[in-house]
PDB file of C-alpha atoms and ligand atoms in Angstrom:
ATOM      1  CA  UNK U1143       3.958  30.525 -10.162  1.00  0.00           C
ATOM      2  CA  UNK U1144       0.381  28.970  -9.886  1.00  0.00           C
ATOM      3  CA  UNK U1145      -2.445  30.634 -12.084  1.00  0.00           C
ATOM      4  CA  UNK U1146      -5.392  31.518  -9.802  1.00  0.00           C
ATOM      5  CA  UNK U1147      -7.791  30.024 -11.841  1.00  0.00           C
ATOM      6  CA  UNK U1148      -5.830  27.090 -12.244  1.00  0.00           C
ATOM      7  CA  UNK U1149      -7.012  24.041  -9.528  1.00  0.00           C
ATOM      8  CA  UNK U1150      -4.089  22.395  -7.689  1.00  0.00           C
ATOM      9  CA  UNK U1151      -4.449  18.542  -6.690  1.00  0.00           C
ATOM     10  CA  UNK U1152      -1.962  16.845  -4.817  1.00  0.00           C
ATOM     11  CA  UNK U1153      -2.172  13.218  -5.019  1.00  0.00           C
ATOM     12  CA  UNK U1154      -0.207  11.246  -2.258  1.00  0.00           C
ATOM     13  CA  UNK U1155       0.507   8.024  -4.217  1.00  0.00           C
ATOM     14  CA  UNK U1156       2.739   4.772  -4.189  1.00  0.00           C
ATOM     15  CA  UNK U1157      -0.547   2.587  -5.386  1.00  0.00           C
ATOM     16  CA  UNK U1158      -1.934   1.837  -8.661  1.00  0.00           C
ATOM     17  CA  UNK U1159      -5.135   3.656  -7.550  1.00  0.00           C
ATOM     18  CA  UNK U1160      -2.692   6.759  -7.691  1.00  0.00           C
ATOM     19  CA  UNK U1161      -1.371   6.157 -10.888  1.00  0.00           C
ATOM     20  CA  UNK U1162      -4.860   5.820 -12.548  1.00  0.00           C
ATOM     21  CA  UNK U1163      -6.217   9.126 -10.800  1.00  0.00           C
ATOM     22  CA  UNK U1164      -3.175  11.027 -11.806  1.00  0.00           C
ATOM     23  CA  UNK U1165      -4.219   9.644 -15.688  1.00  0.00           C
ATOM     24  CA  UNK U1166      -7.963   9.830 -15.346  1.00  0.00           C
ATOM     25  CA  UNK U1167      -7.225  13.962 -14.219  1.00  0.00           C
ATOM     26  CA  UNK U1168      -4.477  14.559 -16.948  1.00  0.00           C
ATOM     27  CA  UNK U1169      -6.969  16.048 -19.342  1.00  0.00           C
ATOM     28  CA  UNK U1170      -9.302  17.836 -17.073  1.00  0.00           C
ATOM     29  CA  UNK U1171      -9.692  21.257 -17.864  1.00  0.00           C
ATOM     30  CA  UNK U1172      -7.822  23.765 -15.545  1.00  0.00           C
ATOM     31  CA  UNK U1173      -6.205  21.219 -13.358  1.00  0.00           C
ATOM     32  CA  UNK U1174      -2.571  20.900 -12.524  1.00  0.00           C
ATOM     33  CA  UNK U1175      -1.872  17.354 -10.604  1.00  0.00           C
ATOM     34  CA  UNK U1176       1.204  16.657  -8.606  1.00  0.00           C
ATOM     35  CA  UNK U1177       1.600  13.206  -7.741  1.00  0.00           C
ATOM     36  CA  UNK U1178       3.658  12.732  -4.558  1.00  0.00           C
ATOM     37  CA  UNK U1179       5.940   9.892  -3.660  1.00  0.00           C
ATOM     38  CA  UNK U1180       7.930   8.496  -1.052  1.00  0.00           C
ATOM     39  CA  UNK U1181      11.060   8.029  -2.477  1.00  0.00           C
ATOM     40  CA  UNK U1182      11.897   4.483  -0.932  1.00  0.00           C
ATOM     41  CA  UNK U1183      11.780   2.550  -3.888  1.00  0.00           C
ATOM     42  CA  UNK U1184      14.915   2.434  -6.262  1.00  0.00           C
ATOM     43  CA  UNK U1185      13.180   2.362  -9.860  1.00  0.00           C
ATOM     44  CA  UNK U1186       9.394   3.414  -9.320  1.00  0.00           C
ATOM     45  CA  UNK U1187       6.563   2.729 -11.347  1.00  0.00           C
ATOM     46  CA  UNK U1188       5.781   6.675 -12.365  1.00  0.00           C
ATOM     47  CA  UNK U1189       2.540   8.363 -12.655  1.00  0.00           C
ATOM     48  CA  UNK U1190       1.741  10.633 -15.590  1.00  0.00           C
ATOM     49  CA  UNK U1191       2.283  14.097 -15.239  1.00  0.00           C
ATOM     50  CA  UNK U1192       4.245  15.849 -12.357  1.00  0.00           C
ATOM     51  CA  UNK U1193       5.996  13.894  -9.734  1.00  0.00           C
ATOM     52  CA  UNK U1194       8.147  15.058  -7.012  1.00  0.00           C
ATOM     53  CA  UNK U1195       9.714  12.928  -4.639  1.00  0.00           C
ATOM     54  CA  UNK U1196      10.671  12.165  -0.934  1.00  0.00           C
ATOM     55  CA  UNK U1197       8.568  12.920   2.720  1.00  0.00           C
ATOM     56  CA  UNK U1198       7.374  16.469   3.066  1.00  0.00           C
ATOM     57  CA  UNK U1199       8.674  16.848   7.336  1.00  0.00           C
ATOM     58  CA  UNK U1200       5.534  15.704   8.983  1.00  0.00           C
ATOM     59  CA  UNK U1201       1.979  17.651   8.879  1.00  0.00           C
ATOM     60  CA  UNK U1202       4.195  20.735   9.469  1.00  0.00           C
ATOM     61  CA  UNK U1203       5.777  20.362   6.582  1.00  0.00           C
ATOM     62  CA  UNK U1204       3.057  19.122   4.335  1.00  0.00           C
ATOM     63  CA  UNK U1205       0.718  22.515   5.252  1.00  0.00           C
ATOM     64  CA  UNK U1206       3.508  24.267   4.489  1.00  0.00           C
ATOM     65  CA  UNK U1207       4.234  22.638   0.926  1.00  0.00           C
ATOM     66  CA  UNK U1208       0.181  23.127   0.308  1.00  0.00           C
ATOM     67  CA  UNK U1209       0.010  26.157   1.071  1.00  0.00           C
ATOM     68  CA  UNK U1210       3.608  27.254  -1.253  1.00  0.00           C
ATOM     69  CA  UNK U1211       2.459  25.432  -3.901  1.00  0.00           C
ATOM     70  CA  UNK U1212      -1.712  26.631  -3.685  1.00  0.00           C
ATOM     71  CA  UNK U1213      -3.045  23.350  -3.445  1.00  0.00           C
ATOM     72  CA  UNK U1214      -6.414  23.134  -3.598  1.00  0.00           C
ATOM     73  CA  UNK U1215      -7.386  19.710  -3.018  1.00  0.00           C
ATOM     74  CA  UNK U1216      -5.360  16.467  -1.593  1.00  0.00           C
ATOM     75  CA  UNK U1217      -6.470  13.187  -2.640  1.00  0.00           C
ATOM     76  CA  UNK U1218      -4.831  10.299  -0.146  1.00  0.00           C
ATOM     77  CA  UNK U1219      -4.151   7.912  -2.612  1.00  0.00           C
ATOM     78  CA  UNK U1220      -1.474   6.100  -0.569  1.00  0.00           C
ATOM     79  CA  UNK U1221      -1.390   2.229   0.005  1.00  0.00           C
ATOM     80  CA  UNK U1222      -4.120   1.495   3.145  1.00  0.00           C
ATOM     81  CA  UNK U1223      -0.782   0.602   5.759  1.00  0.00           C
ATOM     82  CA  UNK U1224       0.498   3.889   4.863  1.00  0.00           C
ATOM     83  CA  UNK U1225      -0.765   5.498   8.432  1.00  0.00           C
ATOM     84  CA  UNK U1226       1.896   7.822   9.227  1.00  0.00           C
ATOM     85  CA  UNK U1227       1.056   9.746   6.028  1.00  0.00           C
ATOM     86  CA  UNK U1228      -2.745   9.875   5.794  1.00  0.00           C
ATOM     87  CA  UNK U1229      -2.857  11.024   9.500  1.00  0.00           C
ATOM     88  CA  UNK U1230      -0.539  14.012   8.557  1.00  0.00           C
ATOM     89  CA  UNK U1231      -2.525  14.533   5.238  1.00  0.00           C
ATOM     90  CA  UNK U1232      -5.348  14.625   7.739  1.00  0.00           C
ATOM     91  CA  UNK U1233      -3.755  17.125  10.079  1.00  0.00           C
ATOM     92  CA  UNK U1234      -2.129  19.040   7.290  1.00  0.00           C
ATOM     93  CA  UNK U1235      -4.872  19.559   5.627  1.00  0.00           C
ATOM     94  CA  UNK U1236      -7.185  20.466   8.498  1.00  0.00           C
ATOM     95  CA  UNK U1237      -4.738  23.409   9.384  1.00  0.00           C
ATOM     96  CA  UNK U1238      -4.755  24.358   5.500  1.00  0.00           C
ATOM     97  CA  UNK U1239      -8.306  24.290   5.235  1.00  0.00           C
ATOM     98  CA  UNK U1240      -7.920  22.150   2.410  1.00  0.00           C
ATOM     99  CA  UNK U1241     -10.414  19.542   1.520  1.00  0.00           C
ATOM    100  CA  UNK U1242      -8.804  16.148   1.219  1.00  0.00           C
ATOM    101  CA  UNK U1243     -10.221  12.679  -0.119  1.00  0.00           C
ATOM    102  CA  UNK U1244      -8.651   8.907   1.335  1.00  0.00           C
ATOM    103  CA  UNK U1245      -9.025   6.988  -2.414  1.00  0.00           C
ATOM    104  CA  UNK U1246      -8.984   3.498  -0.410  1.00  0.00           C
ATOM    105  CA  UNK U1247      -9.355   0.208  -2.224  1.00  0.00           C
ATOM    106  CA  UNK U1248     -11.532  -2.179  -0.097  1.00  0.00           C
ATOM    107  CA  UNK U1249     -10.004  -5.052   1.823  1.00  0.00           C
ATOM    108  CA  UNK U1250      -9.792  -8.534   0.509  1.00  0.00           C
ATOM    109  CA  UNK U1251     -13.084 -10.746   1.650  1.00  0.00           C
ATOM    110  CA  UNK U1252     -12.345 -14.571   3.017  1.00  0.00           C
ATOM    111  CA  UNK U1253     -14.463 -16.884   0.764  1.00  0.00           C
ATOM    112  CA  UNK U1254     -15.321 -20.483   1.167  1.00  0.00           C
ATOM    113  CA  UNK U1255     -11.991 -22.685   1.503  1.00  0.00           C
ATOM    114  CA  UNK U1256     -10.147 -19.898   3.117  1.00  0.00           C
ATOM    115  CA  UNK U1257      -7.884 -20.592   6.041  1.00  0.00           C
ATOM    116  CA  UNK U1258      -7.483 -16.847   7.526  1.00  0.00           C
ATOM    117  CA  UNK U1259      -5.756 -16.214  10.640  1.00  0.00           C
ATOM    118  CA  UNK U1260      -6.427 -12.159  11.269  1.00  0.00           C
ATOM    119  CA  UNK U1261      -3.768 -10.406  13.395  1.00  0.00           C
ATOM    120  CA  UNK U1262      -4.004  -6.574  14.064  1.00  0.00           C
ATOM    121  CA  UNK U1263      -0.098  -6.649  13.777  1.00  0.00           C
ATOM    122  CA  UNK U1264       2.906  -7.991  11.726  1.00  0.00           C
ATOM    123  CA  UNK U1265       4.343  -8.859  15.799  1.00  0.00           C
ATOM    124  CA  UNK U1266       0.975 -10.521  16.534  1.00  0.00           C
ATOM    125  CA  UNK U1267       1.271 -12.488  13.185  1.00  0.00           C
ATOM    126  CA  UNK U1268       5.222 -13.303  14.262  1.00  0.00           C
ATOM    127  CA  UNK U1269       3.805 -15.078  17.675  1.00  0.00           C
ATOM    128  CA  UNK U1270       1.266 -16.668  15.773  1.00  0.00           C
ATOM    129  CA  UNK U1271       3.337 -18.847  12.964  1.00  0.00           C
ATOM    130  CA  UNK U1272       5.301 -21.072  15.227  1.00  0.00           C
ATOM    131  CA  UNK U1273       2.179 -22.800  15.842  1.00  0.00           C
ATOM    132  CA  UNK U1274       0.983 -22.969  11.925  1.00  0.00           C
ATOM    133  CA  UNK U1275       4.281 -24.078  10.173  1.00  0.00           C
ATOM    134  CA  UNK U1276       7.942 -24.269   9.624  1.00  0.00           C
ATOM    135  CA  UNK U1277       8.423 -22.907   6.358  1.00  0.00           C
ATOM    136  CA  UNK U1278       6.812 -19.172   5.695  1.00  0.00           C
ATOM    137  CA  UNK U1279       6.189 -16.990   2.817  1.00  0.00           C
ATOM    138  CA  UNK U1280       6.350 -13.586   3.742  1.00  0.00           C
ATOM    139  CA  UNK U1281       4.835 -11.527   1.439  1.00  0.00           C
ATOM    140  CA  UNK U1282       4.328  -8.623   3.961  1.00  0.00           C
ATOM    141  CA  UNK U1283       7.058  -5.715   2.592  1.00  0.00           C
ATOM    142  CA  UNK U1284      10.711  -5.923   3.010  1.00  0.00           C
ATOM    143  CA  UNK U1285      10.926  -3.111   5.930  1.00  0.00           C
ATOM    144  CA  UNK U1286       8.586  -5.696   7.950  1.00  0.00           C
ATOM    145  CA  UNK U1287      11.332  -8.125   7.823  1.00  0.00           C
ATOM    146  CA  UNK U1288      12.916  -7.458  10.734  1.00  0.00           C
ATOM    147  CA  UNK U1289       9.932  -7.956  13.228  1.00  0.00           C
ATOM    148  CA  UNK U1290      10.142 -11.915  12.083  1.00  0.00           C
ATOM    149  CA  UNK U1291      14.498 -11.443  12.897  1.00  0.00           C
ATOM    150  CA  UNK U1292      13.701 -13.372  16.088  1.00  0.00           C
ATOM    151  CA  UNK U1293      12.253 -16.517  14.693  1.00  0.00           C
ATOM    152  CA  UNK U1294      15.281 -18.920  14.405  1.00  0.00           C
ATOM    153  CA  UNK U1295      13.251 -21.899  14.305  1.00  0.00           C
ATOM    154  CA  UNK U1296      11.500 -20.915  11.311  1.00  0.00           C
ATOM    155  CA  UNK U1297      12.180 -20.822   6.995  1.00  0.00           C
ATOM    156  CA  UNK U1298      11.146 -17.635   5.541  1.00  0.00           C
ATOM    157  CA  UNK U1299      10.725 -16.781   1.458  1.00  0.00           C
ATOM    158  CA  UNK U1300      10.698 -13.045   1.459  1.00  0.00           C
ATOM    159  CA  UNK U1301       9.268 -11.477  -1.562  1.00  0.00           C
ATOM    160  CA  UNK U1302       9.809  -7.656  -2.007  1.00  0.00           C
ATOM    161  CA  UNK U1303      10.566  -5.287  -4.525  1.00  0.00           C
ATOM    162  CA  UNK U1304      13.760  -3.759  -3.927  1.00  0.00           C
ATOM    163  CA  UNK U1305      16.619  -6.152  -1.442  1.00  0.00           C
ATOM    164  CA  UNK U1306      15.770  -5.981   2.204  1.00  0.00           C
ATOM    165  CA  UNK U1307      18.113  -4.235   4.985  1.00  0.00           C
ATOM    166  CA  UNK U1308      19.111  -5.920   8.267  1.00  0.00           C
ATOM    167  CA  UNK U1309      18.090  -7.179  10.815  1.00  0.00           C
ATOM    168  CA  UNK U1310      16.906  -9.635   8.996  1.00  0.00           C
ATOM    169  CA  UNK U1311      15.490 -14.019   9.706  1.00  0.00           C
ATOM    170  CA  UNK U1312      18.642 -16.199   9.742  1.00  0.00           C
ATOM    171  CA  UNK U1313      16.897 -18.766   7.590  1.00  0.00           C
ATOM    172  CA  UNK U1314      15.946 -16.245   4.407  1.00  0.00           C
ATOM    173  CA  UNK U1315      15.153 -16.840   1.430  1.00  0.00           C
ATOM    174  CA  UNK U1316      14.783 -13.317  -1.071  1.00  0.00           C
ATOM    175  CA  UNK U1317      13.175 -13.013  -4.190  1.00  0.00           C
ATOM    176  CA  UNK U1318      13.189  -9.422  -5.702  1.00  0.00           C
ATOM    177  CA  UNK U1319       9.945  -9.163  -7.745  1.00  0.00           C
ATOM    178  CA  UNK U1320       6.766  -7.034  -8.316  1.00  0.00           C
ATOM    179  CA  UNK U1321       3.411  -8.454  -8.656  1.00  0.00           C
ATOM    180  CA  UNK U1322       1.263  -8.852 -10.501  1.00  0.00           C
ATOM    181  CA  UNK U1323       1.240 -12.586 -10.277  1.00  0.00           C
ATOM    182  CA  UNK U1324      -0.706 -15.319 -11.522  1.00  0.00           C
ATOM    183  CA  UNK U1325      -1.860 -18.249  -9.620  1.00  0.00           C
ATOM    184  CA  UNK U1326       0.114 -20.677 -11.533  1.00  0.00           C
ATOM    185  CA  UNK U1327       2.971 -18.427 -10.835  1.00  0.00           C
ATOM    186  CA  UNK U1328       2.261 -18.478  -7.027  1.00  0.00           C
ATOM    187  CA  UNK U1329       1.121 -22.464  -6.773  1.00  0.00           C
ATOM    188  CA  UNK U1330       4.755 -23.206  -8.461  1.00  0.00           C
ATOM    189  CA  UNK U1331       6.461 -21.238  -5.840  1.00  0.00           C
ATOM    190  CA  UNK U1332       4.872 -22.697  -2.993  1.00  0.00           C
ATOM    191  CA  UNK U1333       5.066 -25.956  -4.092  1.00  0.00           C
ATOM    192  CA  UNK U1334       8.706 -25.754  -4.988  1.00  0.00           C
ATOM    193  CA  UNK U1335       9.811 -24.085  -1.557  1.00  0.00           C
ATOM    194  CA  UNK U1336       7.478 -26.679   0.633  1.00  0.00           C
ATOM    195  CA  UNK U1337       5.685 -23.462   1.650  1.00  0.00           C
ATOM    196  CA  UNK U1338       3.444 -24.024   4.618  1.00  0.00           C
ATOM    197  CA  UNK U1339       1.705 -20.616   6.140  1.00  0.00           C
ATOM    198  CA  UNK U1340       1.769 -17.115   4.465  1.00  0.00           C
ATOM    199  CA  UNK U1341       1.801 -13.875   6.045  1.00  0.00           C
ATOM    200  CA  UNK U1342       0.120 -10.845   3.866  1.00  0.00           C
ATOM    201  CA  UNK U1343      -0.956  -7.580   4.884  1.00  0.00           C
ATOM    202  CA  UNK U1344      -4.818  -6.936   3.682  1.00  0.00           C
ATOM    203  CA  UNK U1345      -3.835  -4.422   0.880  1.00  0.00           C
ATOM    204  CA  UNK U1346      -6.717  -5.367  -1.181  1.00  0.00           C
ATOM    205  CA  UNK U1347      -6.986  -5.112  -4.835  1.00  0.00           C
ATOM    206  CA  UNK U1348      -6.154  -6.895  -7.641  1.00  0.00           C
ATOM    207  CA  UNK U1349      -2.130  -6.813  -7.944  1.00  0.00           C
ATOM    208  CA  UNK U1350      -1.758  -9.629  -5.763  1.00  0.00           C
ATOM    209  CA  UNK U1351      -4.330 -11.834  -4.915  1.00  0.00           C
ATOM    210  CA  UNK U1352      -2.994 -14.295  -6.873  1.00  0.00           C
ATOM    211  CA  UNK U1353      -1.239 -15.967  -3.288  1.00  0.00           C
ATOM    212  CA  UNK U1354      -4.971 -16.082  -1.656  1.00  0.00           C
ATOM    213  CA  UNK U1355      -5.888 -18.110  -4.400  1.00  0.00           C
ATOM    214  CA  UNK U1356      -2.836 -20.376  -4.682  1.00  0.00           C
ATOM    215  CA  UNK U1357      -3.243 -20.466  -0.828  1.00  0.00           C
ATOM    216  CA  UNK U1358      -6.478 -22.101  -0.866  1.00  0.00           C
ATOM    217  CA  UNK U1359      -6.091 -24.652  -3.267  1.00  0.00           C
ATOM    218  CA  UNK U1360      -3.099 -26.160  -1.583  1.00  0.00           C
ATOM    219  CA  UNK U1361      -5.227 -25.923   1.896  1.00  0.00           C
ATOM    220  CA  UNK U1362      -2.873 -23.600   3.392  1.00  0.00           C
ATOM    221  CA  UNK U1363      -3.523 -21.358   6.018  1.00  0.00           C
ATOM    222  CA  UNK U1364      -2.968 -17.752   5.617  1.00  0.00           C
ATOM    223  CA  UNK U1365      -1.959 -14.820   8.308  1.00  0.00           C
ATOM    224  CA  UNK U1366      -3.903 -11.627   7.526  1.00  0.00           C
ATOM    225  CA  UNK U1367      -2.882  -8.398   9.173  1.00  0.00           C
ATOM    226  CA  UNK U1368      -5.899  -6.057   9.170  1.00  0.00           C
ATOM    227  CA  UNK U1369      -5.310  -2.670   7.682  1.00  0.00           C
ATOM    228  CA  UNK U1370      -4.883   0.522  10.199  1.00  0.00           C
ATOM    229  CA  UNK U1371      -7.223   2.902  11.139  1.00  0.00           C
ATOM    230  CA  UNK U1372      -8.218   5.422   9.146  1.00  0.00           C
ATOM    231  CA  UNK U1373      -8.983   8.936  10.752  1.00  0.00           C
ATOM    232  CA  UNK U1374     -12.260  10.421  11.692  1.00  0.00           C
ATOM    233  CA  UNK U1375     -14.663  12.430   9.384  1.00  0.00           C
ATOM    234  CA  UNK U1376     -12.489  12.314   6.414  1.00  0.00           C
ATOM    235  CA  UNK U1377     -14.549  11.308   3.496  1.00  0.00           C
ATOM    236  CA  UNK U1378     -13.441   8.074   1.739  1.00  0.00           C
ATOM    237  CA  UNK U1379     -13.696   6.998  -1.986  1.00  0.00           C
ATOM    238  CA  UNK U1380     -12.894   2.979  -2.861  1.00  0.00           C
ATOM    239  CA  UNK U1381     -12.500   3.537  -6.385  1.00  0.00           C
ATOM    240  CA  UNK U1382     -10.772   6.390  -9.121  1.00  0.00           C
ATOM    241  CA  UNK U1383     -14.032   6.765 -10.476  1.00  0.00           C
ATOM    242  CA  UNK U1384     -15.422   7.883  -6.840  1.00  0.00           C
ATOM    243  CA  UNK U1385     -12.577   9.938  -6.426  1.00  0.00           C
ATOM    244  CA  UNK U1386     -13.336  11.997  -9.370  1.00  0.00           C
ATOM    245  CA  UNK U1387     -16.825  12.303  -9.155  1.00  0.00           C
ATOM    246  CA  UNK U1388     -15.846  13.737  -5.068  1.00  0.00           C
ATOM    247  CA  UNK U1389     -13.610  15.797  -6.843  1.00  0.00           C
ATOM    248  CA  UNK U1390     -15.749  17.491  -9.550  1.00  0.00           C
ATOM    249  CA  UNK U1391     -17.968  18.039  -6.663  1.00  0.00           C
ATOM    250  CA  UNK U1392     -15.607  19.978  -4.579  1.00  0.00           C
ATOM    251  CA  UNK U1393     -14.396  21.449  -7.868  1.00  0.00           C
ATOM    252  CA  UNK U1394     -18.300  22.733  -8.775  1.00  0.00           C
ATOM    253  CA  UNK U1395     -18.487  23.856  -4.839  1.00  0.00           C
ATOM    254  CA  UNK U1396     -15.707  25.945  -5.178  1.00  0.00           C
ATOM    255  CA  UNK U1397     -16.310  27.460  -8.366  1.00  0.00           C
ATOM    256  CA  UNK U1398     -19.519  28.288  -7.473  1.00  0.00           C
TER     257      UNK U1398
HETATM  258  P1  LIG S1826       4.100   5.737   6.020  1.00  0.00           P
HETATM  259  O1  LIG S1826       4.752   4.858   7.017  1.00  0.00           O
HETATM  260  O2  LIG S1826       2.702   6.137   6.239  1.00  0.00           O
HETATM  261  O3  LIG S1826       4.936   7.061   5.803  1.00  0.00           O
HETATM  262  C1  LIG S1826       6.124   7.364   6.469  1.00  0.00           C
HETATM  263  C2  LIG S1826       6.602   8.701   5.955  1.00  0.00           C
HETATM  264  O4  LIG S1826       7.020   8.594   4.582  1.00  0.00           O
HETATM  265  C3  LIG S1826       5.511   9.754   5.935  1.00  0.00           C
HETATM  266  O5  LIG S1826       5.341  10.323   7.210  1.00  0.00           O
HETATM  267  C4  LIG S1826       6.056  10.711   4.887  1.00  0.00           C
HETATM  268  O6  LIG S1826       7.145  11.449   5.397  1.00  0.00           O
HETATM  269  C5  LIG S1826       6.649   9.758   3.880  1.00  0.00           C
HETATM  270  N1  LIG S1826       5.675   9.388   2.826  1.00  0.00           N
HETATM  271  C6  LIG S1826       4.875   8.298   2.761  1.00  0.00           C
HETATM  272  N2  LIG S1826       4.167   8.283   1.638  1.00  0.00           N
HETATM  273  C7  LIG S1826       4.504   9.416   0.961  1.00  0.00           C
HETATM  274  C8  LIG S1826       4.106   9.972  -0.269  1.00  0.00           C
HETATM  275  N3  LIG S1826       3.207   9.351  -1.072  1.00  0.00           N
HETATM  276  N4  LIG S1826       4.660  11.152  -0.640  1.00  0.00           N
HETATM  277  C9  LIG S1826       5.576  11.792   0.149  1.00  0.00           C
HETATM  278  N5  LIG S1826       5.998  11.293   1.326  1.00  0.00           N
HETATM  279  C10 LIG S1826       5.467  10.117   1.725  1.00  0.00           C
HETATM  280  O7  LIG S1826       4.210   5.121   4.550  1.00  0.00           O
HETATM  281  P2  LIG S1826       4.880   3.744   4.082  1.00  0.00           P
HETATM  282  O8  LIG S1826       4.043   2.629   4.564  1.00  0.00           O
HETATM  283  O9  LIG S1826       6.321   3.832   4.395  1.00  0.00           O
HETATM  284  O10 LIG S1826       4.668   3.872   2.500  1.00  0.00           O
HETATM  285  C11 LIG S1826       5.519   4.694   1.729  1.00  0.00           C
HETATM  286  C12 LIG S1826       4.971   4.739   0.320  1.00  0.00           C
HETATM  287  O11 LIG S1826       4.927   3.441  -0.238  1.00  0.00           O
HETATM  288  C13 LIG S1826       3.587   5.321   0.195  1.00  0.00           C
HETATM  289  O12 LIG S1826       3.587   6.182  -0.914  1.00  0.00           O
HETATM  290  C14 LIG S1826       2.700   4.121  -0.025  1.00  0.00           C
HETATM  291  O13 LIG S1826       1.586   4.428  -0.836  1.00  0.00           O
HETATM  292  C15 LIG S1826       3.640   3.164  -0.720  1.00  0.00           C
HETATM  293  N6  LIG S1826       3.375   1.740  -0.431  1.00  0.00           N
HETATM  294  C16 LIG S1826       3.334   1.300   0.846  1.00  0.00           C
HETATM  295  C17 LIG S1826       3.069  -0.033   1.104  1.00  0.00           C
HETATM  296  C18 LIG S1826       2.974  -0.556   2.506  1.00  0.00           C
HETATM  297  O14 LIG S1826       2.778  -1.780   2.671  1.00  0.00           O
HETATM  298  N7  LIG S1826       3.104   0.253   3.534  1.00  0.00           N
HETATM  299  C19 LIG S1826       2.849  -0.904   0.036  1.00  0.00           C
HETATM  300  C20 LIG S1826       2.892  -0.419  -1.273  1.00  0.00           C
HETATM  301  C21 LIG S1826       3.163   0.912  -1.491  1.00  0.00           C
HETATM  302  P3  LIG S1826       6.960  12.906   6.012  1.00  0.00           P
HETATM  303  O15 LIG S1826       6.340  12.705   7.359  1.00  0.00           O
HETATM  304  O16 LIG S1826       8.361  13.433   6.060  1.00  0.00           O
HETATM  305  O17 LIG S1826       6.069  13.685   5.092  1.00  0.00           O
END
């Protein structure tokens, strides 16, 4: 049972972003947070607070959940490749009349030294590294493994947090870790497995930038997949202080 005078956030989460939100609200007056996640990941980092777990069935099945459990605000906290979910928290919550926030850290900026190679795809980036190297770190996710399967020719290092599922490179090296990591950490790595291109999504932040800079002081070039979309007219925050500043806003508006 909710209390009516109680305000319900739901934060969609999986990021570090999420986790400090779900903190920086755990002592605000009159607020309940429920921090949602995925479920893919065996042993997750956890939020404070309430957490449930596991997809909600689509933007069907997220209005549904918002509206059983009186949400009245979503905050899209979700990692910025996470499309499938922040177009159904945008749907969702259009059909709930629910205002939502995308928390969104900004992408990472190429600086002097850089070697970038933007793709708007991990596929794009898998025709692209033939011609910039034999041996690849992949640093892209384990479920974007397979979309490299084809590439015979090639030596992969995989790093990702929980062990990857077929199909899979034939020449694979996997190393189960979670970041962050240091730039000594990263120029040891690469130096030790001959590394010669890496592939990274453009997550942004802080967690892992570590490889960029590693990258550029051995001269290597890197792949950068450029984030998603985001969808129309939703308003955007880049950091947890934004987001709660939008949401004392909405908070005031609907009080008032
Ligand atoms: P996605 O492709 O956008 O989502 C696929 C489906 O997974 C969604 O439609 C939803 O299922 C469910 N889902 C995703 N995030 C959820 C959440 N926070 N709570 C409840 N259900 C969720 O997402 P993804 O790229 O697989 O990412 C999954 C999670 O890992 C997210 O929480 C994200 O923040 C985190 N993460 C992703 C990456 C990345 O590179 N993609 C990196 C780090 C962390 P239903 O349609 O059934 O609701």
């Amino acid at each position: 049972m909710t209390d009516p005078g109680t305000l319900n956030v739901l934060v969609l989460g999986g990021t570090d972003e999420a986790r400090r939100l779900a903190a920086a609200l755990a002592d605000r007056p009159g607020t309940r947070v429920v921090s949602s996640l995925a479920g893919r990941v065996r042993d997750p980092r956890l939020p404070v607070g309430e957490v449930r777990e596991g997809g909600f069935g689509g933007a069907t099945g997220l209005r549904a959940w918002i509206e059983e459990n009186g949400i009245g605000v979503v905050i899209d906290a979700t990692h910025p490749f996470a499309a499938r979910m922040t177009a159904s928290a945008a749907e969702a919550t259009g059909l709930a009349g629910v205002p939502l926030l995308i928390l969104r850290r900004p992408g990472w900026q190429q600086g002097p030294g850089d070697d970038w190679r933007w793709t708007p795809s991990l596929e794009a980036a898998a025709e692209l590294l033939p011609s910039l190297g034999g041996r690849v770190f992949l640093t892209t996710g384990r479920r974007s493994l397979p979309v490299f399967a084809g590439l015979d020719e090639l030596w992969f290092l995989a790093r990702s947090v929980d062990p990857p599922r077929p199909p899979l490179p034939r020449n694979l090296k996997v190393l189960l870790s979670r970041g962050p990591f240091t730039v000594e950490g990263e120029l040891a790595l690469m130096r030790d497995h001959g590394v010669e291109v890496v592939v990274t999504k453009d997550s942004g932040g802080r967690m892992t930038t570590a490889k960029l800079f590693a990258a550029r002081e051995l001269g290597l070039p890197v792949v950068v997949v450029r984030r998603p979309a985001v969808p129309d007219g939703v308003p955007r925050a880049e950091t947890v202080e934004r987001a709660v500043a939008w949401l004392e806003a909405v908070a005031g508006a609907q009080a008032g």
